[in-house]
Amino acid sequence: MNQAAPAQPSRGRPRSFDTEAAVERAMNVFWSRGYHATALPDLLRATKLSRGSLYAAFGDKHSLFLLALDRYIADAMTRMDIEFDPHRDPVDGLRAYLAGYVDRNSGANGRRGCLLVATAMELAGRDADVDRRIGSFFKAMEARVAGALSRAKAAGKLADGVEPSSAARVLVCFVEGLRVVGKTAPTRIISQATVDAFLDRFIR
């Protein structure tokens, strides 16, 4: 009878920490402080890693920041895929999408702001890796909004003269501008009224 081959020893020690959780903690630090204002000791405290473990797992600060930005973008994309589910009424999807911005734009959430907007203001034009990610995200968001508007048009729910692609571009600029205004921590009532007035210009 053939004997089973001996198990091959694993290469190196397995990591004893949750890399996804570490990236999320790092993301929150970058989100609160910004890229340049975040120092290595801030990341070590947040991730509870030693300098050696952090560098071994993620490389340098910039590499960890890109992973954190990817995590933030992935969360946003997942949220939009739910809001703009093609099986959902498109106007309901648009309202859900904008309601999320009301939540993120009001009070303490608004003061914290948006990691993508903050990163664009800090690094756009100076970091090609960041430029690619932010540019791709805005294109993906615009495509999802345009898809919902196209479905709304097919259902006869768009106002006369509204063209889905152009309206999507305007709407994306609106919600990202809303995030900047959110740094002044407007009340939920103000944010909701602003969103309602804007959407009413596109929907019958």
mmCIF file of C-alpha atoms in Angstrom:
data_model
loop_
_atom_site.group_PDB
_atom_site.id
_atom_site.type_symbol
_atom_site.label_atom_id
_atom_site.label_comp_id
_atom_site.label_asym_id
_atom_site.label_seq_id
_atom_site.Cartn_x
_atom_site.Cartn_y
_atom_site.Cartn_z
ATOM 1 C CA MET A 1 0.000 0.000 0.000
ATOM 2 C CA ASN A 2 1.342 3.414 -0.919
ATOM 3 C CA GLN A 3 2.066 5.682 1.973
ATOM 4 C CA ALA A 4 0.631 9.183 1.932
ATOM 5 C CA ALA A 5 3.156 11.841 1.083
ATOM 6 C CA PRO A 6 4.230 13.872 4.099
ATOM 7 C CA ALA A 7 2.556 17.261 4.447
ATOM 8 C CA GLN A 8 4.651 20.103 3.133
ATOM 9 C CA PRO A 9 5.604 22.610 5.811
ATOM 10 C CA SER A 10 3.996 26.026 5.374
ATOM 11 C CA ARG A 11 6.290 28.815 4.307
ATOM 12 C CA GLY A 12 6.745 31.353 7.040
ATOM 13 C CA ARG A 13 4.580 31.878 10.074
ATOM 14 C CA PRO A 14 0.852 32.401 9.436
ATOM 15 C CA ARG A 15 -0.357 35.884 10.276
ATOM 16 C CA SER A 16 -1.927 36.037 13.712
ATOM 17 C CA PHE A 17 -4.178 39.001 12.952
ATOM 18 C CA ASP A 18 -7.160 39.812 10.766
ATOM 19 C CA THR A 19 -5.799 41.764 7.813
ATOM 20 C CA GLU A 20 -9.264 43.001 6.775
ATOM 21 C CA ALA A 21 -9.893 44.371 10.261
ATOM 22 C CA ALA A 22 -6.468 46.035 10.248
ATOM 23 C CA VAL A 23 -7.209 47.704 6.901
ATOM 24 C CA GLU A 24 -10.553 48.925 8.215
ATOM 25 C CA ARG A 25 -8.912 50.427 11.310
ATOM 26 C CA ALA A 26 -6.293 52.105 9.142
ATOM 27 C CA MET A 27 -9.046 53.409 6.867
ATOM 28 C CA ASN A 28 -10.713 55.095 9.822
ATOM 29 C CA VAL A 29 -7.457 56.796 10.791
ATOM 30 C CA PHE A 30 -6.850 58.102 7.274
ATOM 31 C CA TRP A 31 -10.492 59.149 7.097
ATOM 32 C CA SER A 32 -10.248 61.173 10.295
ATOM 33 C CA ARG A 33 -6.782 62.667 9.838
ATOM 34 C CA GLY A 34 -6.039 62.695 6.105
ATOM 35 C CA TYR A 35 -3.131 61.036 4.344
ATOM 36 C CA HIS A 36 -0.302 63.433 5.135
ATOM 37 C CA ALA A 37 -1.376 64.062 8.736
ATOM 38 C CA THR A 38 -1.456 60.329 9.497
ATOM 39 C CA ALA A 39 1.854 59.185 10.959
ATOM 40 C CA LEU A 40 3.141 55.649 11.346
ATOM 41 C CA PRO A 41 2.557 55.641 15.140
ATOM 42 C CA ASP A 42 -1.133 56.487 14.477
ATOM 43 C CA LEU A 43 -1.431 53.429 12.253
ATOM 44 C CA LEU A 44 0.423 51.184 14.700
ATOM 45 C CA ARG A 45 -1.910 52.205 17.530
ATOM 46 C CA ALA A 46 -5.034 51.729 15.411
ATOM 47 C CA THR A 47 -4.062 48.368 13.933
ATOM 48 C CA LYS A 48 -2.372 47.118 17.125
ATOM 49 C CA LEU A 49 0.534 45.896 15.010
ATOM 50 C CA SER A 50 4.255 46.235 15.445
ATOM 51 C CA ARG A 51 6.184 48.201 12.859
ATOM 52 C CA GLY A 52 7.632 44.971 11.455
ATOM 53 C CA SER A 53 4.247 43.242 11.194
ATOM 54 C CA LEU A 54 2.646 46.239 9.515
ATOM 55 C CA TYR A 55 5.392 46.548 6.918
ATOM 56 C CA ALA A 56 5.485 42.794 6.327
ATOM 57 C CA ALA A 57 1.733 42.628 5.760
ATOM 58 C CA PHE A 58 1.075 45.856 3.862
ATOM 59 C CA GLY A 59 4.351 47.344 2.685
ATOM 60 C CA ASP A 60 4.618 51.052 3.344
ATOM 61 C CA LYS A 61 2.144 53.741 4.443
ATOM 62 C CA HIS A 62 1.160 54.538 0.867
ATOM 63 C CA SER A 63 0.363 50.898 0.078
ATOM 64 C CA LEU A 64 -1.755 50.612 3.208
ATOM 65 C CA PHE A 65 -3.556 53.831 2.289
ATOM 66 C CA LEU A 66 -4.426 52.461 -1.149
ATOM 67 C CA LEU A 67 -5.824 49.314 0.453
ATOM 68 C CA ALA A 68 -7.888 51.488 2.813
ATOM 69 C CA LEU A 69 -9.151 53.557 -0.111
ATOM 70 C CA ASP A 70 -10.030 50.367 -1.998
ATOM 71 C CA ARG A 71 -11.976 49.183 1.047
ATOM 72 C CA TYR A 72 -13.906 52.472 1.236
ATOM 73 C CA ILE A 73 -14.697 52.325 -2.492
ATOM 74 C CA ALA A 74 -15.785 48.677 -2.307
ATOM 75 C CA ASP A 75 -18.204 49.496 0.521
ATOM 76 C CA ALA A 76 -19.664 52.371 -1.503
ATOM 77 C CA MET A 77 -20.028 50.212 -4.613
ATOM 78 C CA THR A 78 -21.802 47.473 -2.666
ATOM 79 C CA ARG A 79 -24.194 50.041 -1.257
ATOM 80 C CA MET A 80 -24.955 51.461 -4.713
ATOM 81 C CA ASP A 81 -25.494 48.016 -6.214
ATOM 82 C CA ILE A 82 -28.221 47.462 -3.630
ATOM 83 C CA GLU A 83 -29.768 50.905 -4.158
ATOM 84 C CA PHE A 84 -29.716 50.608 -7.950
ATOM 85 C CA ASP A 85 -30.762 46.964 -8.208
ATOM 86 C CA PRO A 86 -32.312 46.683 -11.709
ATOM 87 C CA HIS A 87 -35.275 44.794 -10.221
ATOM 88 C CA ARG A 88 -36.116 47.757 -8.010
ATOM 89 C CA ASP A 89 -38.288 50.682 -9.061
ATOM 90 C CA PRO A 90 -35.696 53.154 -10.427
ATOM 91 C CA VAL A 91 -37.182 56.205 -8.701
ATOM 92 C CA ASP A 92 -37.208 54.322 -5.390
ATOM 93 C CA GLY A 93 -33.567 53.462 -6.041
ATOM 94 C CA LEU A 94 -32.672 57.086 -6.685
ATOM 95 C CA ARG A 95 -34.466 58.155 -3.509
ATOM 96 C CA ALA A 96 -32.637 55.482 -1.493
ATOM 97 C CA TYR A 97 -29.325 56.586 -2.996
ATOM 98 C CA LEU A 98 -29.974 60.205 -2.052
ATOM 99 C CA ALA A 99 -31.319 59.235 1.389
ATOM 100 C CA GLY A 100 -27.950 57.647 2.078
ATOM 101 C CA TYR A 101 -26.288 60.954 1.305
ATOM 102 C CA VAL A 102 -28.669 62.715 3.677
ATOM 103 C CA ASP A 103 -27.584 60.310 6.436
ATOM 104 C CA ARG A 104 -23.905 60.787 5.659
ATOM 105 C CA ASN A 105 -24.278 64.547 5.275
ATOM 106 C CA SER A 106 -26.024 65.378 8.549
ATOM 107 C CA GLY A 107 -24.618 66.160 11.994
ATOM 108 C CA ALA A 108 -21.518 64.279 13.100
ATOM 109 C CA ASN A 109 -21.482 62.181 9.923
ATOM 110 C CA GLY A 110 -21.390 65.348 7.866
ATOM 111 C CA ARG A 111 -18.564 66.832 9.920
ATOM 112 C CA ARG A 112 -16.493 63.711 9.347
ATOM 113 C CA GLY A 113 -16.964 64.092 5.622
ATOM 114 C CA CYS A 114 -16.159 61.709 2.795
ATOM 115 C CA LEU A 115 -12.809 59.930 2.516
ATOM 116 C CA LEU A 116 -12.956 60.079 -1.281
ATOM 117 C CA VAL A 117 -13.669 63.808 -1.396
ATOM 118 C CA ALA A 118 -10.987 64.539 1.200
ATOM 119 C CA THR A 119 -8.483 62.380 -0.677
ATOM 120 C CA ALA A 120 -9.304 64.086 -3.980
ATOM 121 C CA MET A 121 -8.761 67.487 -2.392
ATOM 122 C CA GLU A 122 -5.469 66.400 -0.820
ATOM 123 C CA LEU A 123 -3.871 64.149 -3.418
ATOM 124 C CA ALA A 124 -5.590 64.426 -6.802
ATOM 125 C CA GLY A 125 -3.145 65.462 -9.503
ATOM 126 C CA ARG A 126 -0.196 64.460 -7.330
ATOM 127 C CA ASP A 127 -0.732 60.715 -6.930
ATOM 128 C CA ALA A 128 -1.453 58.635 -10.028
ATOM 129 C CA ASP A 129 -2.655 55.623 -8.017
ATOM 130 C CA VAL A 130 -5.194 57.786 -6.224
ATOM 131 C CA ASP A 131 -6.261 59.506 -9.444
ATOM 132 C CA ARG A 132 -7.053 56.165 -11.080
ATOM 133 C CA ARG A 133 -9.121 54.961 -8.171
ATOM 134 C CA ILE A 134 -11.142 58.127 -7.715
ATOM 135 C CA GLY A 135 -11.674 58.563 -11.446
ATOM 136 C CA SER A 136 -12.873 54.968 -11.819
ATOM 137 C CA PHE A 137 -15.193 55.314 -8.849
ATOM 138 C CA PHE A 138 -16.884 58.449 -10.145
ATOM 139 C CA LYS A 139 -17.333 56.858 -13.577
ATOM 140 C CA ALA A 140 -18.862 53.765 -11.980
ATOM 141 C CA MET A 141 -21.199 55.861 -9.856
ATOM 142 C CA GLU A 142 -22.226 57.968 -12.840
ATOM 143 C CA ALA A 143 -22.960 54.793 -14.840
ATOM 144 C CA ARG A 144 -25.196 53.414 -12.088
ATOM 145 C CA VAL A 145 -27.094 56.682 -11.732
ATOM 146 C CA ALA A 146 -27.485 56.919 -15.523
ATOM 147 C CA GLY A 147 -28.823 53.364 -15.595
ATOM 148 C CA ALA A 148 -31.459 54.185 -12.992
ATOM 149 C CA LEU A 149 -32.419 57.362 -14.842
ATOM 150 C CA SER A 150 -32.679 55.445 -18.123
ATOM 151 C CA ARG A 151 -35.006 52.915 -16.517
ATOM 152 C CA ALA A 152 -37.040 55.761 -15.050
ATOM 153 C CA LYS A 153 -37.282 57.358 -18.500
ATOM 154 C CA ALA A 154 -38.457 54.090 -20.030
ATOM 155 C CA ALA A 155 -41.139 53.944 -17.360
ATOM 156 C CA GLY A 156 -42.244 57.499 -18.179
ATOM 157 C CA LYS A 157 -41.106 58.850 -14.818
ATOM 158 C CA LEU A 158 -38.520 61.420 -15.918
ATOM 159 C CA ALA A 159 -39.421 65.064 -16.410
ATOM 160 C CA ASP A 160 -39.596 66.335 -19.988
ATOM 161 C CA GLY A 161 -36.217 67.158 -21.509
ATOM 162 C CA VAL A 162 -34.149 65.204 -18.962
ATOM 163 C CA GLU A 163 -31.401 63.194 -20.667
ATOM 164 C CA PRO A 164 -30.145 60.350 -18.426
ATOM 165 C CA SER A 165 -26.402 60.641 -19.113
ATOM 166 C CA SER A 166 -26.254 64.409 -18.613
ATOM 167 C CA ALA A 167 -28.540 64.258 -15.596
ATOM 168 C CA ALA A 168 -26.371 61.532 -14.045
ATOM 169 C CA ARG A 169 -23.287 63.719 -14.379
ATOM 170 C CA VAL A 170 -25.091 66.619 -12.735
ATOM 171 C CA LEU A 171 -26.419 64.405 -9.952
ATOM 172 C CA VAL A 172 -22.981 62.988 -9.144
ATOM 173 C CA CYS A 173 -21.555 66.507 -8.945
ATOM 174 C CA PHE A 174 -24.474 67.457 -6.697
ATOM 175 C CA VAL A 175 -24.016 64.667 -4.165
ATOM 176 C CA GLU A 176 -20.259 65.143 -3.967
ATOM 177 C CA GLY A 177 -20.777 68.880 -3.479
ATOM 178 C CA LEU A 178 -23.289 67.999 -0.794
ATOM 179 C CA ARG A 179 -20.530 66.120 1.023
ATOM 180 C CA VAL A 180 -18.369 69.242 1.049
ATOM 181 C CA VAL A 181 -21.228 71.334 2.427
ATOM 182 C CA GLY A 182 -21.789 68.549 4.951
ATOM 183 C CA LYS A 183 -18.567 69.576 6.703
ATOM 184 C CA THR A 184 -20.618 72.450 8.156
ATOM 185 C CA ALA A 185 -22.887 69.800 9.710
ATOM 186 C CA PRO A 186 -26.272 70.871 8.317
ATOM 187 C CA THR A 187 -29.351 69.438 10.011
ATOM 188 C CA ARG A 188 -31.084 66.419 8.523
ATOM 189 C CA ILE A 189 -34.086 68.603 7.691
ATOM 190 C CA ILE A 190 -31.954 70.967 5.599
ATOM 191 C CA SER A 191 -30.154 68.131 3.825
ATOM 192 C CA GLN A 192 -33.397 66.297 3.068
ATOM 193 C CA ALA A 193 -35.104 69.425 1.776
ATOM 194 C CA THR A 194 -32.131 70.129 -0.508
ATOM 195 C CA VAL A 195 -32.184 66.601 -1.903
ATOM 196 C CA ASP A 196 -35.955 66.613 -2.412
ATOM 197 C CA ALA A 197 -35.868 69.942 -4.258
ATOM 198 C CA PHE A 198 -33.079 68.701 -6.500
ATOM 199 C CA LEU A 199 -34.678 65.370 -7.388
ATOM 200 C CA ASP A 200 -38.023 67.018 -8.115
ATOM 201 C CA ARG A 201 -36.378 68.714 -11.102
ATOM 202 C CA PHE A 202 -35.714 65.342 -12.704
ATOM 203 C CA ILE A 203 -38.747 63.250 -11.742
ATOM 204 C CA ARG A 204 -42.352 63.688 -12.820
#
